[in-house]
Each structure stands twice: as structure tokens, then as C-alpha cells.
PDB file of C-alpha atoms in Angstrom:
ATOM      1  CA  UNK A   1     102.960 153.640  74.752  1.00 73.00           C
ATOM      2  CA  UNK A   2     100.360 150.506  73.730  1.00 78.00           C
ATOM      3  CA  UNK A   3     100.080 148.367  76.343  1.00 81.00           C
ATOM      4  CA  UNK A   4      98.972 144.414  75.749  1.00 80.00           C
ATOM      5  CA  UNK A   5      96.943 142.453  78.198  1.00 81.00           C
ATOM      6  CA  UNK A   6      97.930 138.281  78.419  1.00 84.00           C
ATOM      7  CA  UNK A   7      94.949 135.723  79.886  1.00 88.00           C
ATOM      8  CA  UNK A   8      94.859 132.301  79.484  1.00 89.00           C
ATOM      9  CA  UNK A   9      92.188 130.334  79.813  1.00 91.00           C
ATOM     10  CA  UNK A  10      93.011 127.296  81.627  1.00 91.00           C
ATOM     11  CA  UNK A  11      91.100 123.441  82.172  1.00 91.00           C
ATOM     12  CA  UNK A  12      93.142 122.432  85.136  1.00 94.00           C
ATOM     13  CA  UNK A  13      91.383 123.539  88.354  1.00 97.00           C
ATOM     14  CA  UNK A  14      91.484 123.216  91.585  1.00 97.00           C
ATOM     15  CA  UNK A  15      88.115 121.712  92.571  1.00 96.00           C
ATOM     16  CA  UNK A  16      87.405 124.327  96.004  1.00 94.00           C
ATOM     17  CA  UNK A  17      88.738 128.224  95.145  1.00 96.00           C
ATOM     18  CA  UNK A  18      90.376 129.567  98.289  1.00 96.00           C
ATOM     19  CA  UNK A  19      90.572 133.415  98.757  1.00 94.00           C
ATOM     20  CA  UNK A  20      93.533 133.507  99.913  1.00 94.00           C
ATOM     21  CA  UNK A  21      94.986 130.846  97.712  1.00 96.00           C
ATOM     22  CA  UNK A  22      95.422 133.193  94.356  1.00 95.00           C
ATOM     23  CA  UNK A  23      98.225 132.622  92.957  1.00 95.00           C
ATOM     24  CA  UNK A  24     100.891 134.992  92.907  1.00 92.00           C
ATOM     25  CA  UNK A  25     103.789 133.827  90.483  1.00 92.00           C
ATOM     26  CA  UNK A  26     102.097 134.499  87.195  1.00 91.00           C
ATOM     27  CA  UNK A  27     102.486 137.927  87.978  1.00 88.00           C
ATOM     28  CA  UNK A  28     106.332 137.379  89.731  1.00 88.00           C
ATOM     29  CA  UNK A  29     107.357 135.310  87.124  1.00 87.00           C
ATOM     30  CA  UNK A  30     106.940 138.627  84.192  1.00 84.00           C
ATOM     31  CA  UNK A  31     108.357 140.805  86.483  1.00 76.00           C
ATOM     32  CA  UNK A  32     111.560 141.692  84.827  1.00 68.00           C
ATOM     33  CA  UNK A  33     109.302 142.334  81.350  1.00 65.00           C
ATOM     34  CA  UNK A  34     106.762 144.151  82.494  1.00 62.00           C
ATOM     35  CA  UNK A  35     109.306 146.550  84.446  1.00 63.00           C
ATOM     36  CA  UNK A  36     112.432 146.279  82.924  1.00 60.00           C
ATOM     37  CA  UNK A  37     111.129 145.373  79.246  1.00 59.00           C
ATOM     38  CA  UNK A  38     113.090 142.624  78.943  1.00 63.00           C
ATOM     39  CA  UNK A  39     111.742 139.000  77.174  1.00 66.00           C
ATOM     40  CA  UNK A  40     111.635 135.693  79.794  1.00 62.00           C
ATOM     41  CA  UNK A  41     112.119 133.003  77.127  1.00 78.00           C
ATOM     42  CA  UNK A  42     110.122 130.651  77.616  1.00 89.00           C
ATOM     43  CA  UNK A  43     106.727 129.992  80.691  1.00 91.00           C
ATOM     44  CA  UNK A  44     107.269 126.572  81.772  1.00 93.00           C
ATOM     45  CA  UNK A  45     103.503 126.321  84.268  1.00 95.00           C
ATOM     46  CA  UNK A  46     104.103 123.921  86.935  1.00 97.00           C
ATOM     47  CA  UNK A  47     100.918 121.391  88.175  1.00 97.00           C
ATOM     48  CA  UNK A  48     100.851 118.915  90.575  1.00 97.00           C
ATOM     49  CA  UNK A  49      98.124 116.192  91.550  1.00 97.00           C
ATOM     50  CA  UNK A  50      97.599 116.224  94.863  1.00 96.00           C
ATOM     51  CA  UNK A  51      95.195 114.936  97.532  1.00 93.00           C
ATOM     52  CA  UNK A  52      92.741 113.943  94.898  1.00 94.00           C
ATOM     53  CA  UNK A  53      92.874 117.124  94.143  1.00 96.00           C
ATOM     54  CA  UNK A  54      95.312 119.443  91.074  1.00 97.00           C
ATOM     55  CA  UNK A  55      97.422 122.635  92.650  1.00 97.00           C
ATOM     56  CA  UNK A  56     100.102 125.498  91.475  1.00 97.00           C
ATOM     57  CA  UNK A  57     103.066 124.020  92.290  1.00 96.00           C
ATOM     58  CA  UNK A  58     105.717 126.909  90.471  1.00 96.00           C
ATOM     59  CA  UNK A  59     106.820 128.469  87.132  1.00 95.00           C
ATOM     60  CA  UNK A  60     110.152 127.918  85.579  1.00 94.00           C
ATOM     61  CA  UNK A  61     111.535 130.675  82.659  1.00 91.00           C
ATOM     62  CA  UNK A  62     113.729 129.541  80.423  1.00 89.00           C
ATOM     63  CA  UNK A  63     115.702 132.686  80.024  1.00 84.00           C
ATOM     64  CA  UNK A  64     116.698 134.368  77.342  1.00 78.00           C
ATOM     65  CA  UNK A  65     120.489 134.723  78.490  1.00 78.00           C
ATOM     66  CA  UNK A  66     120.750 131.575  79.260  1.00 80.00           C
ATOM     67  CA  UNK A  67     119.819 130.995  82.512  1.00 86.00           C
ATOM     68  CA  UNK A  68     116.616 129.401  83.807  1.00 90.00           C
ATOM     69  CA  UNK A  69     114.631 130.361  86.299  1.00 91.00           C
ATOM     70  CA  UNK A  70     112.353 129.256  88.743  1.00 93.00           C
ATOM     71  CA  UNK A  71     109.313 130.791  90.927  1.00 93.00           C
ATOM     72  CA  UNK A  72     107.845 128.874  93.276  1.00 93.00           C
ATOM     73  CA  UNK A  73     104.523 129.497  95.010  1.00 93.00           C
ATOM     74  CA  UNK A  74     102.932 128.788  98.398  1.00 91.00           C
ATOM     75  CA  UNK A  75     101.207 130.436 100.751  1.00 91.00           C
ATOM     76  CA  UNK A  76     102.991 132.683 102.872  1.00 84.00           C
ATOM     77  CA  UNK A  77     106.080 132.135 101.085  1.00 77.00           C
ATOM     78  CA  UNK A  78     109.010 134.543 101.938  1.00 75.00           C
ATOM     79  CA  UNK A  79     111.650 132.654 102.000  1.00 75.00           C
ATOM     80  CA  UNK A  80     112.994 133.804  98.665  1.00 83.00           C
ATOM     81  CA  UNK A  81     111.544 134.989  95.447  1.00 84.00           C
ATOM     82  CA  UNK A  82     112.835 132.811  93.342  1.00 87.00           C
ATOM     83  CA  UNK A  83     116.591 130.507  92.123  1.00 89.00           C
ATOM     84  CA  UNK A  84     118.610 130.613  89.533  1.00 87.00           C
ATOM     85  CA  UNK A  85     120.969 128.275  87.927  1.00 86.00           C
ATOM     86  CA  UNK A  86     123.764 130.553  86.638  1.00 78.00           C
ATOM     87  CA  UNK A  87     123.880 129.112  82.633  1.00 73.00           C
ATOM     88  CA  UNK A  88     127.499 127.368  83.363  1.00 70.00           C
ATOM     89  CA  UNK A  89     125.871 126.082  87.391  1.00 67.00           C
ATOM     90  CA  UNK A  90     129.120 124.282  87.626  1.00 66.00           C
ATOM     91  CA  UNK A  91     131.406 126.661  88.075  1.00 69.00           C
ATOM     92  CA  UNK A  92     128.828 129.822  89.085  1.00 67.00           C
ATOM     93  CA  UNK A  93     126.485 127.680  91.035  1.00 75.00           C
ATOM     94  CA  UNK A  94     123.023 129.541  91.533  1.00 79.00           C
ATOM     95  CA  UNK A  95     121.411 131.943  93.851  1.00 79.00           C
ATOM     96  CA  UNK A  96     118.231 132.492  95.321  1.00 82.00           C
ATOM     97  CA  UNK A  97     116.764 136.107  94.665  1.00 83.00           C
ATOM     98  CA  UNK A  98     114.053 138.278  97.999  1.00 77.00           C
ATOM     99  CA  UNK A  99     112.303 141.255  96.028  1.00 77.00           C
ATOM    100  CA  UNK A 100     112.284 144.244  98.657  1.00 73.00           C
ATOM    101  CA  UNK A 101     109.388 145.629 100.535  1.00 72.00           C
ATOM    102  CA  UNK A 102     110.928 148.738  97.286  1.00 69.00           C
ATOM    103  CA  UNK A 103     110.164 146.022  94.757  1.00 68.00           C
ATOM    104  CA  UNK A 104     114.139 145.528  94.635  1.00 72.00           C
ATOM    105  CA  UNK A 105     115.757 142.066  93.480  1.00 71.00           C
ATOM    106  CA  UNK A 106     118.866 141.276  95.742  1.00 74.00           C
ATOM    107  CA  UNK A 107     120.673 138.509  95.347  1.00 75.00           C
ATOM    108  CA  UNK A 108     121.604 137.414  98.834  1.00 71.00           C
ATOM    109  CA  UNK A 109     121.606 133.385  99.112  1.00 68.00           C
ATOM    110  CA  UNK A 110     124.096 131.513  96.612  1.00 73.00           C
ATOM    111  CA  UNK A 111     123.621 127.422  96.343  1.00 74.00           C
ATOM    112  CA  UNK A 112     126.442 125.205  96.364  1.00 73.00           C
ATOM    113  CA  UNK A 113     125.524 122.113  94.469  1.00 75.00           C
ATOM    114  CA  UNK A 114     127.418 119.139  94.685  1.00 74.00           C
ATOM    115  CA  UNK A 115     127.860 116.799  92.132  1.00 81.00           C
ATOM    116  CA  UNK A 116     126.082 112.845  93.454  1.00 87.00           C
ATOM    117  CA  UNK A 117     127.696 109.794  92.893  1.00 88.00           C
ATOM    118  CA  UNK A 118     125.805 109.161  89.812  1.00 90.00           C
ATOM    119  CA  UNK A 119     126.901 111.739  87.782  1.00 90.00           C
ATOM    120  CA  UNK A 120     123.513 114.782  88.778  1.00 92.00           C
ATOM    121  CA  UNK A 121     123.326 117.717  90.657  1.00 89.00           C
ATOM    122  CA  UNK A 122     120.428 117.863  93.927  1.00 89.00           C
ATOM    123  CA  UNK A 123     118.858 121.152  94.321  1.00 89.00           C
ATOM    124  CA  UNK A 124     116.029 121.050  96.719  1.00 89.00           C
ATOM    125  CA  UNK A 125     114.346 119.262  97.940  1.00 93.00           C
ATOM    126  CA  UNK A 126     110.813 120.150  99.677  1.00 93.00           C
ATOM    127  CA  UNK A 127     107.893 118.521 101.925  1.00 94.00           C
ATOM    128  CA  UNK A 128     104.913 118.042 102.796  1.00 94.00           C
ATOM    129  CA  UNK A 129     102.122 116.830 104.671  1.00 94.00           C
ATOM    130  CA  UNK A 130      99.417 117.967 102.515  1.00 94.00           C
ATOM    131  CA  UNK A 131      98.182 120.461  99.816  1.00 94.00           C
ATOM    132  CA  UNK A 132      96.846 123.106 102.322  1.00 94.00           C
ATOM    133  CA  UNK A 133     100.136 125.188 101.368  1.00 94.00           C
ATOM    134  CA  UNK A 134     100.267 124.992  97.731  1.00 96.00           C
ATOM    135  CA  UNK A 135      98.263 127.666  95.671  1.00 96.00           C
ATOM    136  CA  UNK A 136      94.712 126.986  93.404  1.00 97.00           C
ATOM    137  CA  UNK A 137      94.375 127.019  89.844  1.00 97.00           C
ATOM    138  CA  UNK A 138      91.869 129.357  88.634  1.00 96.00           C
ATOM    139  CA  UNK A 139      89.972 129.076  85.302  1.00 96.00           C
ATOM    140  CA  UNK A 140      92.083 132.016  84.254  1.00 94.00           C
ATOM    141  CA  UNK A 141      95.266 133.336  84.571  1.00 92.00           C
ATOM    142  CA  UNK A 142      95.635 136.975  84.117  1.00 88.00           C
ATOM    143  CA  UNK A 143      98.959 138.650  83.515  1.00 84.00           C
ATOM    144  CA  UNK A 144      99.276 142.421  84.119  1.00 80.00           C
ATOM    145  CA  UNK A 145      99.773 144.950  81.067  1.00 79.00           C
ATOM    146  CA  UNK A 146     102.909 144.582  79.187  1.00 78.00           C
ATOM    147  CA  UNK A 147     103.904 148.348  77.634  1.00 76.00           C
ATOM    148  CA  UNK A 148     105.819 148.258  73.706  1.00 72.00           C
ATOM    149  CA  UNK A 149     107.006 149.998  71.403  1.00 74.00           C
ATOM    150  CA  UNK A 150     104.214 150.792  68.576  1.00 75.00           C
ATOM    151  CA  UNK A 151     106.627 150.379  65.488  1.00 76.00           C
ATOM    152  CA  UNK A 152     108.496 146.966  66.677  1.00 74.00           C
ATOM    153  CA  UNK A 153     104.579 145.658  67.257  1.00 78.00           C
ATOM    154  CA  UNK A 154     104.647 142.664  65.564  1.00 80.00           C
ATOM    155  CA  UNK A 155     107.810 141.496  66.488  1.00 76.00           C
ATOM    156  CA  UNK A 156     107.392 141.475  70.569  1.00 75.00           C
ATOM    157  CA  UNK A 157     103.658 140.088  69.840  1.00 78.00           C
ATOM    158  CA  UNK A 158     105.568 136.718  68.168  1.00 79.00           C
ATOM    159  CA  UNK A 159     107.822 137.263  71.637  1.00 77.00           C
ATOM    160  CA  UNK A 160     104.987 137.210  73.278  1.00 80.00           C
ATOM    161  CA  UNK A 161     102.896 134.546  71.324  1.00 79.00           C
ATOM    162  CA  UNK A 162     106.475 132.047  71.752  1.00 79.00           C
ATOM    163  CA  UNK A 163     106.724 133.077  75.565  1.00 83.00           C
ATOM    164  CA  UNK A 164     103.797 131.758  77.234  1.00 84.00           C
ATOM    165  CA  UNK A 165     102.134 129.625  75.145  1.00 82.00           C
ATOM    166  CA  UNK A 166     103.541 126.304  75.621  1.00 86.00           C
ATOM    167  CA  UNK A 167     102.350 123.343  77.725  1.00 90.00           C
ATOM    168  CA  UNK A 168     101.720 122.830  81.563  1.00 93.00           C
ATOM    169  CA  UNK A 169     103.634 120.717  83.247  1.00 95.00           C
ATOM    170  CA  UNK A 170     102.205 117.769  85.399  1.00 97.00           C
ATOM    171  CA  UNK A 171     103.607 116.193  88.286  1.00 97.00           C
ATOM    172  CA  UNK A 172     101.691 113.525  89.940  1.00 97.00           C
ATOM    173  CA  UNK A 173     102.783 111.239  93.249  1.00 96.00           C
ATOM    174  CA  UNK A 174     102.513 107.447  93.332  1.00 95.00           C
ATOM    175  CA  UNK A 175      99.567 105.672  94.610  1.00 91.00           C
ATOM    176  CA  UNK A 176     100.728 104.965  98.022  1.00 90.00           C
ATOM    177  CA  UNK A 177     100.871 106.267 102.105  1.00 92.00           C
ATOM    178  CA  UNK A 178     102.985 109.004 103.348  1.00 92.00           C
ATOM    179  CA  UNK A 179     104.148 113.093 103.351  1.00 94.00           C
ATOM    180  CA  UNK A 180     104.635 113.951  99.603  1.00 96.00           C
ATOM    181  CA  UNK A 181     108.162 114.917  99.100  1.00 96.00           C
ATOM    182  CA  UNK A 182     109.239 116.924  95.607  1.00 96.00           C
ATOM    183  CA  UNK A 183     113.124 117.102  95.049  1.00 95.00           C
ATOM    184  CA  UNK A 184     114.974 119.092  92.134  1.00 94.00           C
ATOM    185  CA  UNK A 185     118.072 117.975  90.256  1.00 93.00           C
ATOM    186  CA  UNK A 186     120.399 118.936  87.943  1.00 92.00           C
ATOM    187  CA  UNK A 187     120.892 116.393  85.029  1.00 92.00           C
ATOM    188  CA  UNK A 188     122.711 115.950  81.795  1.00 90.00           C
ATOM    189  CA  UNK A 189     121.229 116.998  79.222  1.00 88.00           C
ATOM    190  CA  UNK A 190     119.727 113.871  78.003  1.00 89.00           C
ATOM    191  CA  UNK A 191     119.880 111.418  80.196  1.00 93.00           C
ATOM    192  CA  UNK A 192     116.862 109.569  80.501  1.00 94.00           C
ATOM    193  CA  UNK A 193     115.060 110.592  83.648  1.00 93.00           C
ATOM    194  CA  UNK A 194     113.459 107.688  85.177  1.00 92.00           C
ATOM    195  CA  UNK A 195     117.993 106.756  85.298  1.00 93.00           C
ATOM    196  CA  UNK A 196     117.574 109.596  87.759  1.00 94.00           C
ATOM    197  CA  UNK A 197     118.138 108.037  91.511  1.00 92.00           C
ATOM    198  CA  UNK A 198     116.132 110.048  94.258  1.00 92.00           C
ATOM    199  CA  UNK A 199     119.146 111.743  95.997  1.00 90.00           C
ATOM    200  CA  UNK A 200     119.228 111.057 100.277  1.00 86.00           C
ATOM    201  CA  UNK A 201     120.316 113.590 102.708  1.00 82.00           C
ATOM    202  CA  UNK A 202     117.532 115.507 102.829  1.00 84.00           C
ATOM    203  CA  UNK A 203     116.055 112.734 105.843  1.00 85.00           C
ATOM    204  CA  UNK A 204     118.784 114.447 108.008  1.00 82.00           C
ATOM    205  CA  UNK A 205     117.237 117.944 107.381  1.00 82.00           C
ATOM    206  CA  UNK A 206     113.287 116.577 108.126  1.00 87.00           C
ATOM    207  CA  UNK A 207     114.603 114.853 111.205  1.00 86.00           C
ATOM    208  CA  UNK A 208     113.727 111.656 109.367  1.00 89.00           C
ATOM    209  CA  UNK A 209     114.332 108.282 110.956  1.00 87.00           C
ATOM    210  CA  UNK A 210     117.029 107.240 109.250  1.00 80.00           C
ATOM    211  CA  UNK A 211     117.752 104.368 107.680  1.00 83.00           C
ATOM    212  CA  UNK A 212     115.269 105.106 104.966  1.00 83.00           C
ATOM    213  CA  UNK A 213     113.088 102.209 102.521  1.00 74.00           C
ATOM    214  CA  UNK A 214     115.937 101.325  99.973  1.00 69.00           C
ATOM    215  CA  UNK A 215     114.022 101.313  97.814  1.00 76.00           C
ATOM    216  CA  UNK A 216     111.531 104.237  96.808  1.00 88.00           C
ATOM    217  CA  UNK A 217     109.401 104.652  94.578  1.00 92.00           C
ATOM    218  CA  UNK A 218     108.916 107.811  92.560  1.00 95.00           C
ATOM    219  CA  UNK A 219     106.957 109.522  89.253  1.00 96.00           C
ATOM    220  CA  UNK A 220     110.233 111.600  87.317  1.00 97.00           C
ATOM    221  CA  UNK A 221     110.060 113.792  84.773  1.00 96.00           C
ATOM    222  CA  UNK A 222     112.255 116.188  83.203  1.00 94.00           C
ATOM    223  CA  UNK A 223     111.443 119.963  82.019  1.00 91.00           C
ATOM    224  CA  UNK A 224     112.829 120.692  78.930  1.00 81.00           C
ATOM    225  CA  UNK A 225     115.670 123.013  77.880  1.00 84.00           C
ATOM    226  CA  UNK A 226     116.917 124.140  74.522  1.00 83.00           C
ATOM    227  CA  UNK A 227     119.630 122.021  72.346  1.00 82.00           C
ATOM    228  CA  UNK A 228     122.339 124.863  73.149  1.00 81.00           C
ATOM    229  CA  UNK A 229     122.116 123.397  77.147  1.00 82.00           C
ATOM    230  CA  UNK A 230     124.119 121.325  79.133  1.00 82.00           C
ATOM    231  CA  UNK A 231     122.058 120.207  81.430  1.00 86.00           C
ATOM    232  CA  UNK A 232     118.640 119.769  82.072  1.00 90.00           C
ATOM    233  CA  UNK A 233     116.023 119.558  85.352  1.00 93.00           C
ATOM    234  CA  UNK A 234     114.692 116.828  87.028  1.00 96.00           C
ATOM    235  CA  UNK A 235     111.670 117.234  89.031  1.00 97.00           C
ATOM    236  CA  UNK A 236     110.765 114.264  91.032  1.00 97.00           C
ATOM    237  CA  UNK A 237     108.014 113.450  93.191  1.00 97.00           C
ATOM    238  CA  UNK A 238     107.939 110.983  96.124  1.00 96.00           C
ATOM    239  CA  UNK A 239     105.550 109.139  99.324  1.00 95.00           C
ATOM    240  CA  UNK A 240     107.805 108.394 103.211  1.00 93.00           C
ATOM    241  CA  UNK A 241     105.637 107.099 105.157  1.00 91.00           C
ATOM    242  CA  UNK A 242     107.235 109.169 108.321  1.00 91.00           C
ATOM    243  CA  UNK A 243     105.334 111.842 110.500  1.00 89.00           C
ATOM    244  CA  UNK A 244     106.935 115.593 108.962  1.00 88.00           C
ATOM    245  CA  UNK A 245     107.316 117.820 111.797  1.00 85.00           C
ATOM    246  CA  UNK A 246     106.464 120.863 110.105  1.00 86.00           C
ATOM    247  CA  UNK A 247     103.201 121.493 107.681  1.00 90.00           C
ATOM    248  CA  UNK A 248     105.966 122.453 105.661  1.00 89.00           C
ATOM    249  CA  UNK A 249     109.595 122.894 104.721  1.00 87.00           C
ATOM    250  CA  UNK A 250     112.164 122.617 101.625  1.00 87.00           C
ATOM    251  CA  UNK A 251     116.057 121.733 102.161  1.00 85.00           C
ATOM    252  CA  UNK A 252     119.104 122.795  99.415  1.00 78.00           C
ATOM    253  CA  UNK A 253     122.649 122.939  99.638  1.00 64.00           C
ATOM    254  CA  UNK A 254     123.574 126.379 100.589  1.00 55.00           C
ATOM    255  CA  UNK A 255     127.676 128.564  99.939  1.00 44.00           C
ATOM    256  CA  UNK A 256     129.068 129.281 103.427  1.00 43.00           C
ATOM    257  CA  UNK A 257     131.505 131.783 102.008  1.00 46.00           C
ATOM    258  CA  UNK A 258     128.399 134.268 101.128  1.00 45.00           C
ATOM    259  CA  UNK A 259     127.098 135.731 103.472  1.00 40.00           C
ATOM    260  CA  UNK A 260     122.881 135.166 104.003  1.00 39.00           C
ATOM    261  CA  UNK A 261     120.960 139.148 105.381  1.00 37.00           C
ATOM    262  CA  UNK A 262     119.385 138.318 109.023  1.00 32.00           C
ATOM    263  CA  UNK A 263     116.969 138.563 108.600  1.00 32.00           C
ATOM    264  CA  UNK A 264     115.299 136.469 106.516  1.00 30.00           C
ATOM    265  CA  UNK A 265     113.937 133.444 107.879  1.00 29.00           C
ATOM    266  CA  UNK A 266     114.322 129.595 106.700  1.00 29.00           C
ATOM    267  CA  UNK A 267     111.364 127.412 107.829  1.00 30.00           C
TER     268      UNK A 267
END
């Protein structure tokens, strides 16, 4: 069976590359394609400007089945492999997927996504002291070999081009002091990202002093979704000038009716 190997050259490169910070997310985001020959939909790379440099934040995939997945990429992050939002996420929300040592996908935590007074839904908030645990941006992105049927070669290669050749997204923080926060929200399709407010509540998770400043400057960007989707993903970047108790943390809502395996660790 013939194979194709995709390499993308990138103009976004980390200044001082570290051997132990080579990204894993590009291989992980096409695992279903390489193992099950399932088309991944659209693959959207997400970078972030931080500490006067640029790092990898993760990858979003707009899946052909109607769902959206987010693959974060942080050093030694073993809490989960990726997050998936159901096509009808208001009823079915989403879940986290853990990949076992045998390479099997296992759904292990179901999310409880609460509707905010603004009509949006808070998904997850990341907190970082700096960009140390983010992975580096390399000059070239190498994807693993992908097998395909010879009879469908032209169609398959066209699908791959549609999946991989998408403009990356660059996240930026406001020019002010403080530690770094990245918040993911689900918003109604067509809503102006500039009208999306930061969802509070994370300050309790990260043990920040309350109350927070009433006005928090932020930059916001939308992850585009196909026309038939009724929601989009909004990424909000902001800073808060308070001490973090840990180098990296994230917070989300969990459906308490779903049990979590005891061997899963939390930061």
C-alpha cells in the first residue's frame, strides 16, 4: 500500500530550540488518520507569542463527523491527550480522551459546560507563569507516514491538502505585567469575539486573591468553524498581576455523574 509523508515548512520558529521541547501535537492530531484511515477534517495549528518568543499552544481539528477536538501541547502533560466537543454540545457537552500505554483511546472525563449570563460557555482556562512548559516551534513540521488506497490516490491527496494547508493562528497577550492566562469559550456562531467577556470563577481554582480587577484587558480570536456549525471557539488571552502557586495549571467543569479513573493525575 503506498504512503505519503507530509512536511510543512514554517516561518514561525522559536529563538532557542530545546531538544526536550520538540512538539508532539502534530503527530497526535493525525493519529486517527494514520491508524484508522479516518480523515481528520481541518487541522488548525495554534501558536502563542510569549516571553518575547513564540511557542506551540496546540492544534484544533474540525472533524468531519461534526465535532471539534483540541490537542494541547505542554511539556510532560499526561492529564489528557485531547478534548472533544460534541456536535450537539449543549446536550452532550464534551469529553477528555486519554491514550493508554497500548495506544488505545479512552474517554475518561465528561465535561459539564455551564451557560454563562452572556450566552457563552466556559470550556477551560490555562494559567502559566511563563512559556517554559510550552513546546518549541520548529522550522519544519513532520507528520507521520499515512497509507492510502492506490485507486483513490487523487481524491485522498486532495483531502490531505484541504486538511493540512490551513493558515495557523497566532495568540498574543496584552502589553502589561502579570502571569499568563488562556481561556477557551464556546460562543454562538456569528458573535463578535470582541463582545465575549472573560468568564470568572477560575480565580478560585488558581487560588488568586479576590476580587479581581473589574476590567481585565484581553486579546480575543475566533477559531473558524464550517457554516453549518451553530457554535465557534473563542480563545481569550489576558494577564493578571498576582502570584501563581504553580508553574502551570488548568481548570474546567466536570460532570460529577461520570467517574474518573483513579490513575489520572491533576496539576
